[in-house]
Amino acid sequence: MLPARAVVLFDIDGTILHRAGPHHRQAIVDAIREVTRFQTEFGDLPTSGKLDRDLIRTLLRSAGAKMRDIQRWMPAIVERAQAGYQLICPKLEDRLCPGVVDLLHRLEAASIPAGLVTGNLTAIGWKKMEAAGVRRHFALGAFSEMASTRAGLAKKAMSQARRQRLAGRNTRFSLIGDHPNDVQAAKLNGIRSIAVATGVSTPEELAACQPDLLVPDLRALEVEAFL
Protein backbone atom coordinates (compact mmCIF):
# COMPACT_ATOMS: atom_id res chain seq x y z
CA MET A 1 0.00 0.00 0.00
CA LEU A 2 1.40 3.37 -1.00
CA PRO A 3 1.55 6.13 1.64
CA ALA A 4 -1.31 8.62 1.48
CA ARG A 5 -0.79 12.13 0.14
CA ALA A 6 -2.22 13.50 3.37
CA VAL A 7 -3.37 12.43 6.85
CA VAL A 8 -5.91 14.48 8.80
CA LEU A 9 -5.92 14.41 12.61
CA PHE A 10 -9.02 15.51 14.53
CA ASP A 11 -9.64 16.63 18.08
CA ILE A 12 -12.92 15.22 19.47
CA ASP A 13 -14.75 17.55 21.88
CA GLY A 14 -15.69 20.81 20.23
CA THR A 15 -14.37 19.63 16.87
CA ILE A 16 -16.19 16.37 16.09
CA LEU A 17 -18.74 16.52 18.92
CA HIS A 18 -20.56 19.50 20.43
CA ARG A 19 -21.83 19.26 24.02
CA ALA A 20 -21.56 15.50 24.35
CA GLY A 21 -23.14 15.62 27.81
CA PRO A 22 -21.96 15.21 31.42
CA HIS A 23 -21.26 11.49 31.15
CA HIS A 24 -17.52 11.82 30.52
CA ARG A 25 -17.03 13.99 33.59
CA GLN A 26 -19.28 11.73 35.64
CA ALA A 27 -17.19 8.69 34.74
CA ILE A 28 -14.05 10.49 35.97
CA VAL A 29 -15.66 11.66 39.22
CA ASP A 30 -17.08 8.18 39.91
CA ALA A 31 -13.71 6.55 39.23
CA ILE A 32 -11.94 8.95 41.58
CA ARG A 33 -14.45 8.20 44.35
CA GLU A 34 -14.26 4.44 43.85
CA VAL A 35 -10.46 4.34 43.91
CA THR A 36 -9.62 7.06 46.44
CA ARG A 37 -12.84 7.78 48.42
CA PHE A 38 -12.37 11.46 47.59
CA GLN A 39 -15.55 13.28 46.59
CA THR A 40 -14.72 15.64 43.73
CA GLU A 41 -16.69 17.78 41.31
CA PHE A 42 -15.84 19.70 38.17
CA GLY A 43 -17.86 22.80 39.01
CA ASP A 44 -16.42 25.64 36.95
CA LEU A 45 -13.18 23.81 36.14
CA PRO A 46 -12.37 24.49 32.46
CA THR A 47 -12.03 21.26 30.52
CA SER A 48 -11.59 22.46 26.94
CA GLY A 49 -8.14 21.71 25.55
CA LYS A 50 -7.15 19.69 28.64
CA LEU A 51 -5.99 16.07 28.94
CA ASP A 52 -8.06 13.72 31.10
CA ARG A 53 -5.12 12.76 33.32
CA ASP A 54 -4.40 16.43 34.02
CA LEU A 55 -8.06 16.96 34.95
CA ILE A 56 -7.87 14.00 37.34
CA ARG A 57 -4.78 15.50 38.98
CA THR A 58 -6.44 18.91 39.29
CA LEU A 59 -9.59 17.46 40.86
CA LEU A 60 -7.64 15.45 43.40
CA ARG A 61 -5.26 18.29 44.27
CA SER A 62 -8.28 20.55 44.84
CA ALA A 63 -9.68 17.90 47.19
CA GLY A 64 -6.45 17.87 49.19
CA ALA A 65 -4.77 14.74 47.86
CA LYS A 66 -0.98 14.52 47.78
CA MET A 67 0.80 14.23 44.47
CA ARG A 68 2.55 10.97 45.36
CA ASP A 69 -0.83 9.41 46.16
CA ILE A 70 -2.34 10.76 42.94
CA GLN A 71 0.42 9.13 40.91
CA ARG A 72 -0.13 5.84 42.74
CA TRP A 73 -3.89 5.94 42.16
CA MET A 74 -3.76 7.14 38.57
CA PRO A 75 -3.63 3.76 36.74
CA ALA A 76 -6.66 2.46 38.64
CA ILE A 77 -8.61 5.70 38.13
CA VAL A 78 -7.86 5.66 34.41
CA GLU A 79 -8.98 2.04 34.12
CA ARG A 80 -12.22 2.59 36.05
CA ALA A 81 -13.11 5.82 34.29
CA GLN A 82 -12.85 4.11 30.92
CA ALA A 83 -14.88 1.11 32.06
CA GLY A 84 -17.50 3.32 33.67
CA TYR A 85 -17.99 5.45 30.59
CA GLN A 86 -18.85 2.38 28.51
CA LEU A 87 -21.88 1.86 30.75
CA ILE A 88 -23.28 5.40 30.68
CA CYS A 89 -22.30 6.81 27.27
CA PRO A 90 -25.43 7.96 25.40
CA LYS A 91 -26.05 7.90 21.67
CA LEU A 92 -24.17 10.84 20.18
CA GLU A 93 -25.25 11.03 16.54
CA ASP A 94 -27.19 14.21 17.26
CA ARG A 95 -24.10 15.79 18.85
CA LEU A 96 -21.93 15.75 15.75
CA CYS A 97 -20.65 19.18 14.73
CA PRO A 98 -21.79 20.55 11.36
CA GLY A 99 -20.02 19.01 8.40
CA VAL A 100 -18.25 16.17 10.24
CA VAL A 101 -19.83 13.22 8.45
CA ASP A 102 -19.62 14.82 5.01
CA LEU A 103 -15.95 15.71 5.48
CA LEU A 104 -15.09 12.20 6.65
CA HIS A 105 -16.79 10.72 3.59
CA ARG A 106 -14.94 13.11 1.29
CA LEU A 107 -11.60 12.26 2.91
CA GLU A 108 -12.32 8.57 2.49
CA ALA A 109 -13.22 9.09 -1.18
CA ALA A 110 -9.89 10.89 -1.67
CA SER A 111 -7.97 8.07 0.10
CA ILE A 112 -6.91 10.43 2.91
CA PRO A 113 -6.77 8.61 6.28
CA ALA A 114 -8.22 10.26 9.38
CA GLY A 115 -7.00 9.94 12.96
CA LEU A 116 -7.71 11.30 16.42
CA VAL A 117 -5.60 13.49 18.68
CA THR A 118 -7.55 14.02 21.87
CA GLY A 119 -7.27 14.57 25.59
CA ASN A 120 -9.84 11.80 26.12
CA LEU A 121 -8.69 8.51 27.58
CA THR A 122 -8.44 5.81 24.90
CA ALA A 123 -11.59 3.79 25.59
CA ILE A 124 -13.61 6.95 26.19
CA GLY A 125 -12.52 8.52 22.91
CA TRP A 126 -13.26 5.40 20.87
CA LYS A 127 -16.61 4.91 22.62
CA LYS A 128 -17.62 8.45 21.68
CA MET A 129 -16.79 7.77 18.05
CA GLU A 130 -18.77 4.53 18.16
CA ALA A 131 -21.75 6.24 19.82
CA ALA A 132 -21.65 8.99 17.19
CA GLY A 133 -21.60 6.44 14.36
CA VAL A 134 -18.24 7.54 12.92
CA ARG A 135 -15.78 5.03 14.42
CA ARG A 136 -15.06 3.28 11.12
CA HIS A 137 -13.66 6.48 9.58
CA PHE A 138 -10.65 6.66 11.92
CA ALA A 139 -7.58 4.57 11.28
CA LEU A 140 -5.60 5.60 14.36
CA GLY A 141 -5.68 7.67 17.51
CA ALA A 142 -3.51 9.24 20.21
CA PHE A 143 -5.15 9.63 23.62
CA SER A 144 -4.58 11.16 27.05
CA GLU A 145 -2.52 8.38 28.60
CA MET A 146 -0.09 8.23 25.65
CA ALA A 147 1.72 11.54 26.27
CA SER A 148 1.85 14.40 28.76
CA THR A 149 1.02 17.17 26.27
CA ARG A 150 -1.22 17.62 23.24
CA ALA A 151 1.86 18.22 21.11
CA GLY A 152 3.20 14.89 22.32
CA LEU A 153 -0.07 13.24 21.33
CA ALA A 154 0.11 14.71 17.83
CA LYS A 155 3.64 13.35 17.52
CA LYS A 156 2.41 9.91 18.62
CA ALA A 157 -0.37 9.98 16.03
CA MET A 158 2.08 10.89 13.28
CA SER A 159 4.34 8.02 14.34
CA GLN A 160 1.38 5.63 14.28
CA ALA A 161 0.50 6.70 10.75
CA ARG A 162 4.03 6.00 9.62
CA ARG A 163 4.18 2.62 11.38
CA GLN A 164 0.89 1.64 9.75
CA ARG A 165 2.35 2.76 6.41
CA LEU A 166 -0.44 5.26 5.98
CA ALA A 167 2.10 8.07 5.79
CA GLY A 168 5.49 8.46 4.19
CA ARG A 169 8.18 11.10 3.86
CA ASN A 170 6.07 13.36 1.66
CA THR A 171 2.72 12.90 3.41
CA ARG A 172 1.21 16.17 4.59
CA PHE A 173 -0.29 16.11 8.09
CA SER A 174 -3.02 18.47 9.30
CA LEU A 175 -4.47 18.81 12.80
CA ILE A 176 -8.00 20.15 13.19
CA GLY A 177 -9.06 21.48 16.58
CA ASP A 178 -11.24 24.01 18.34
CA HIS A 179 -8.78 25.21 20.99
CA PRO A 180 -5.50 27.19 20.99
CA ASN A 181 -3.80 24.09 22.40
CA ASP A 182 -4.62 22.24 19.18
CA VAL A 183 -3.07 25.02 17.10
CA GLN A 184 0.03 25.01 19.29
CA ALA A 185 0.32 21.21 19.06
CA ALA A 186 0.28 21.41 15.27
CA LYS A 187 2.86 24.19 15.18
CA LEU A 188 5.21 22.37 17.56
CA ASN A 189 5.14 19.37 15.23
CA GLY A 190 5.59 21.42 12.07
CA ILE A 191 2.25 20.37 10.57
CA ARG A 192 -0.71 22.29 9.19
CA SER A 193 -2.96 23.81 11.87
CA ILE A 194 -6.67 24.18 11.14
CA ALA A 195 -8.81 25.88 13.77
CA VAL A 196 -12.58 25.40 13.77
CA ALA A 197 -14.87 27.69 15.77
CA THR A 198 -17.34 25.07 16.99
CA GLY A 199 -16.01 24.79 20.55
CA VAL A 200 -15.76 27.20 23.47
CA SER A 201 -12.90 29.26 22.01
CA THR A 202 -14.06 32.32 20.09
CA PRO A 203 -12.95 33.01 16.52
CA GLU A 204 -10.93 35.93 17.88
CA GLU A 205 -9.10 33.70 20.38
CA LEU A 206 -8.34 31.18 17.66
CA ALA A 207 -7.20 33.84 15.20
CA ALA A 208 -4.78 35.18 17.82
CA CYS A 209 -2.94 31.83 17.71
CA GLN A 210 -2.34 32.32 13.97
CA PRO A 211 -3.51 28.94 12.66
CA ASP A 212 -2.79 28.16 9.03
CA LEU A 213 -6.54 28.14 8.44
CA LEU A 214 -9.52 29.25 10.53
CA VAL A 215 -13.04 28.14 9.59
CA PRO A 216 -16.47 28.59 11.25
CA ASP A 217 -17.20 24.85 10.99
CA LEU A 218 -16.12 21.79 9.03
CA ARG A 219 -18.55 22.51 6.20
CA ALA A 220 -16.11 25.21 5.08
CA LEU A 221 -13.29 22.74 4.41
CA GLU A 222 -12.51 21.24 1.01
CA VAL A 223 -10.26 18.23 0.55
CA GLU A 224 -7.78 20.46 -1.27
CA ALA A 225 -7.07 22.23 2.05
CA PHE A 226 -5.16 19.15 3.22
CA LEU A 227 -3.03 18.59 0.13
Short mmCIF file of N, CA, C and O in Angstrom, two decimals, residues 8-16 48 117 150 174-184 186 192-201 206 211 213-215 218 221:
data_model
loop_
_atom_site.label_atom_id
_atom_site.label_comp_id
_atom_site.label_asym_id
_atom_site.label_seq_id
_atom_site.Cartn_x
_atom_site.Cartn_y
_atom_site.Cartn_z
N VAL A 8 -5.22 13.43 8.05
CA VAL A 8 -5.91 14.48 8.80
C VAL A 8 -6.20 13.99 10.21
O VAL A 8 -6.83 12.94 10.40
N LEU A 9 -5.73 14.73 11.19
CA LEU A 9 -5.92 14.41 12.61
C LEU A 9 -6.97 15.33 13.20
O LEU A 9 -6.93 16.54 12.99
N PHE A 10 -7.90 14.76 13.96
CA PHE A 10 -9.02 15.51 14.53
C PHE A 10 -8.99 15.46 16.06
O PHE A 10 -8.80 14.39 16.65
N ASP A 11 -9.24 16.60 16.68
CA ASP A 11 -9.64 16.63 18.08
C ASP A 11 -11.07 16.10 18.15
O ASP A 11 -11.76 16.02 17.13
N ILE A 12 -11.55 15.73 19.34
CA ILE A 12 -12.92 15.22 19.47
C ILE A 12 -13.88 16.30 19.97
O ILE A 12 -14.74 16.78 19.24
N ASP A 13 -13.75 16.68 21.25
CA ASP A 13 -14.75 17.55 21.88
C ASP A 13 -14.61 18.98 21.39
O ASP A 13 -13.56 19.60 21.53
N GLY A 14 -15.70 19.47 20.80
CA GLY A 14 -15.69 20.81 20.23
C GLY A 14 -15.33 20.84 18.77
O GLY A 14 -15.54 21.85 18.09
N THR A 15 -14.79 19.73 18.27
CA THR A 15 -14.37 19.63 16.87
C THR A 15 -15.24 18.62 16.12
O THR A 15 -15.83 18.93 15.09
N ILE A 16 -15.31 17.39 16.65
CA ILE A 16 -16.19 16.37 16.09
C ILE A 16 -17.55 16.39 16.80
O ILE A 16 -18.60 16.29 16.16
N SER A 48 -11.94 22.37 28.36
CA SER A 48 -11.59 22.46 26.94
C SER A 48 -10.09 22.52 26.76
O SER A 48 -9.38 23.29 27.43
N VAL A 117 -6.55 12.98 17.70
CA VAL A 117 -5.60 13.49 18.68
C VAL A 117 -6.43 14.18 19.73
O VAL A 117 -6.98 15.26 19.51
N ARG A 150 -0.50 17.81 24.51
CA ARG A 150 -1.22 17.62 23.24
C ARG A 150 -0.24 17.55 22.07
O ARG A 150 -0.46 16.80 21.12
N SER A 174 -2.26 17.32 8.80
CA SER A 174 -3.02 18.47 9.30
C SER A 174 -3.67 18.07 10.62
O SER A 174 -4.06 16.91 10.80
N LEU A 175 -3.78 19.02 11.53
CA LEU A 175 -4.47 18.81 12.80
C LEU A 175 -5.60 19.82 12.91
O LEU A 175 -5.37 21.03 12.85
N ILE A 176 -6.82 19.31 13.05
CA ILE A 176 -8.00 20.15 13.19
C ILE A 176 -8.43 20.17 14.64
O ILE A 176 -8.64 19.12 15.25
N GLY A 177 -8.60 21.37 15.21
CA GLY A 177 -9.06 21.48 16.58
C GLY A 177 -9.75 22.79 16.86
O GLY A 177 -9.66 23.73 16.07
N ASP A 178 -10.44 22.84 17.99
CA ASP A 178 -11.24 24.01 18.34
C ASP A 178 -10.61 24.86 19.44
O ASP A 178 -11.24 25.80 19.92
N HIS A 179 -9.39 24.55 19.84
CA HIS A 179 -8.78 25.21 20.99
C HIS A 179 -7.36 25.67 20.63
O HIS A 179 -6.69 25.03 19.81
N PRO A 180 -6.89 26.76 21.24
CA PRO A 180 -5.50 27.19 20.99
C PRO A 180 -4.47 26.10 21.22
O PRO A 180 -3.43 26.07 20.56
N ASN A 181 -4.75 25.19 22.16
CA ASN A 181 -3.80 24.09 22.40
C ASN A 181 -3.64 23.19 21.18
O ASN A 181 -2.56 22.63 20.96
N ASP A 182 -4.71 23.04 20.40
CA ASP A 182 -4.62 22.24 19.18
C ASP A 182 -3.73 22.94 18.15
O ASP A 182 -2.93 22.29 17.47
N VAL A 183 -3.89 24.24 18.03
CA VAL A 183 -3.07 25.02 17.10
C VAL A 183 -1.60 24.93 17.50
O VAL A 183 -0.72 24.68 16.67
N GLN A 184 -1.34 25.09 18.79
CA GLN A 184 0.03 25.01 19.29
C GLN A 184 0.63 23.62 19.04
O GLN A 184 1.80 23.49 18.64
N ALA A 186 -0.07 21.53 16.69
CA ALA A 186 0.28 21.41 15.27
C ALA A 186 1.57 22.15 14.97
O ALA A 186 2.47 21.63 14.30
N ARG A 192 0.31 21.28 9.49
CA ARG A 192 -0.71 22.29 9.19
C ARG A 192 -1.73 22.37 10.33
O ARG A 192 -2.27 21.36 10.78
N SER A 193 -2.00 23.59 10.79
CA SER A 193 -2.96 23.81 11.87
C SER A 193 -4.25 24.38 11.30
O SER A 193 -4.23 25.40 10.60
N ILE A 194 -5.36 23.73 11.59
CA ILE A 194 -6.67 24.18 11.14
C ILE A 194 -7.56 24.35 12.37
O ILE A 194 -7.83 23.39 13.09
N ALA A 195 -7.97 25.57 12.62
CA ALA A 195 -8.81 25.88 13.77
C ALA A 195 -10.27 25.99 13.32
O ALA A 195 -10.57 26.60 12.29
N VAL A 196 -11.15 25.39 14.09
CA VAL A 196 -12.58 25.40 13.77
C VAL A 196 -13.34 25.98 14.97
O VAL A 196 -13.12 25.58 16.11
N ALA A 197 -14.22 26.94 14.70
CA ALA A 197 -14.87 27.69 15.77
C ALA A 197 -16.18 27.05 16.20
O ALA A 197 -17.23 27.72 16.27
N THR A 198 -16.14 25.76 16.53
CA THR A 198 -17.34 25.07 16.99
C THR A 198 -17.24 24.67 18.47
O THR A 198 -18.13 23.98 18.98
N GLY A 199 -16.17 25.09 19.13
CA GLY A 199 -16.01 24.79 20.55
C GLY A 199 -16.22 26.03 21.39
O GLY A 199 -16.93 26.95 21.01
N VAL A 200 -15.57 26.07 22.55
CA VAL A 200 -15.76 27.20 23.47
C VAL A 200 -14.87 28.38 23.12
O VAL A 200 -15.14 29.51 23.54
N SER A 201 -13.79 28.16 22.39
CA SER A 201 -12.90 29.26 22.01
C SER A 201 -13.56 30.11 20.93
O SER A 201 -14.17 29.59 19.99
N LEU A 206 -9.01 32.10 18.58
CA LEU A 206 -8.34 31.18 17.66
C LEU A 206 -7.46 31.94 16.67
O LEU A 206 -6.34 31.52 16.38
N PRO A 211 -3.46 30.23 13.34
CA PRO A 211 -3.51 28.94 12.66
C PRO A 211 -3.30 29.14 11.16
O PRO A 211 -3.49 30.23 10.63
N LEU A 213 -5.21 27.94 8.99
CA LEU A 213 -6.54 28.14 8.44
C LEU A 213 -7.53 28.19 9.59
O LEU A 213 -7.44 27.39 10.52
N LEU A 214 -8.47 29.12 9.53
CA LEU A 214 -9.52 29.25 10.53
C LEU A 214 -10.86 29.22 9.82
O LEU A 214 -11.10 30.01 8.90
N VAL A 215 -11.74 28.28 10.22
CA VAL A 215 -13.04 28.14 9.59
C VAL A 215 -14.14 28.15 10.65
O VAL A 215 -13.91 27.77 11.80
N LEU A 218 -16.77 22.69 9.98
CA LEU A 218 -16.12 21.79 9.03
C LEU A 218 -16.75 21.81 7.64
O LEU A 218 -16.16 21.31 6.69
N LEU A 221 -14.54 23.35 4.84
CA LEU A 221 -13.29 22.74 4.41
C LEU A 221 -13.47 21.90 3.14
O LEU A 221 -14.39 21.06 3.07
#
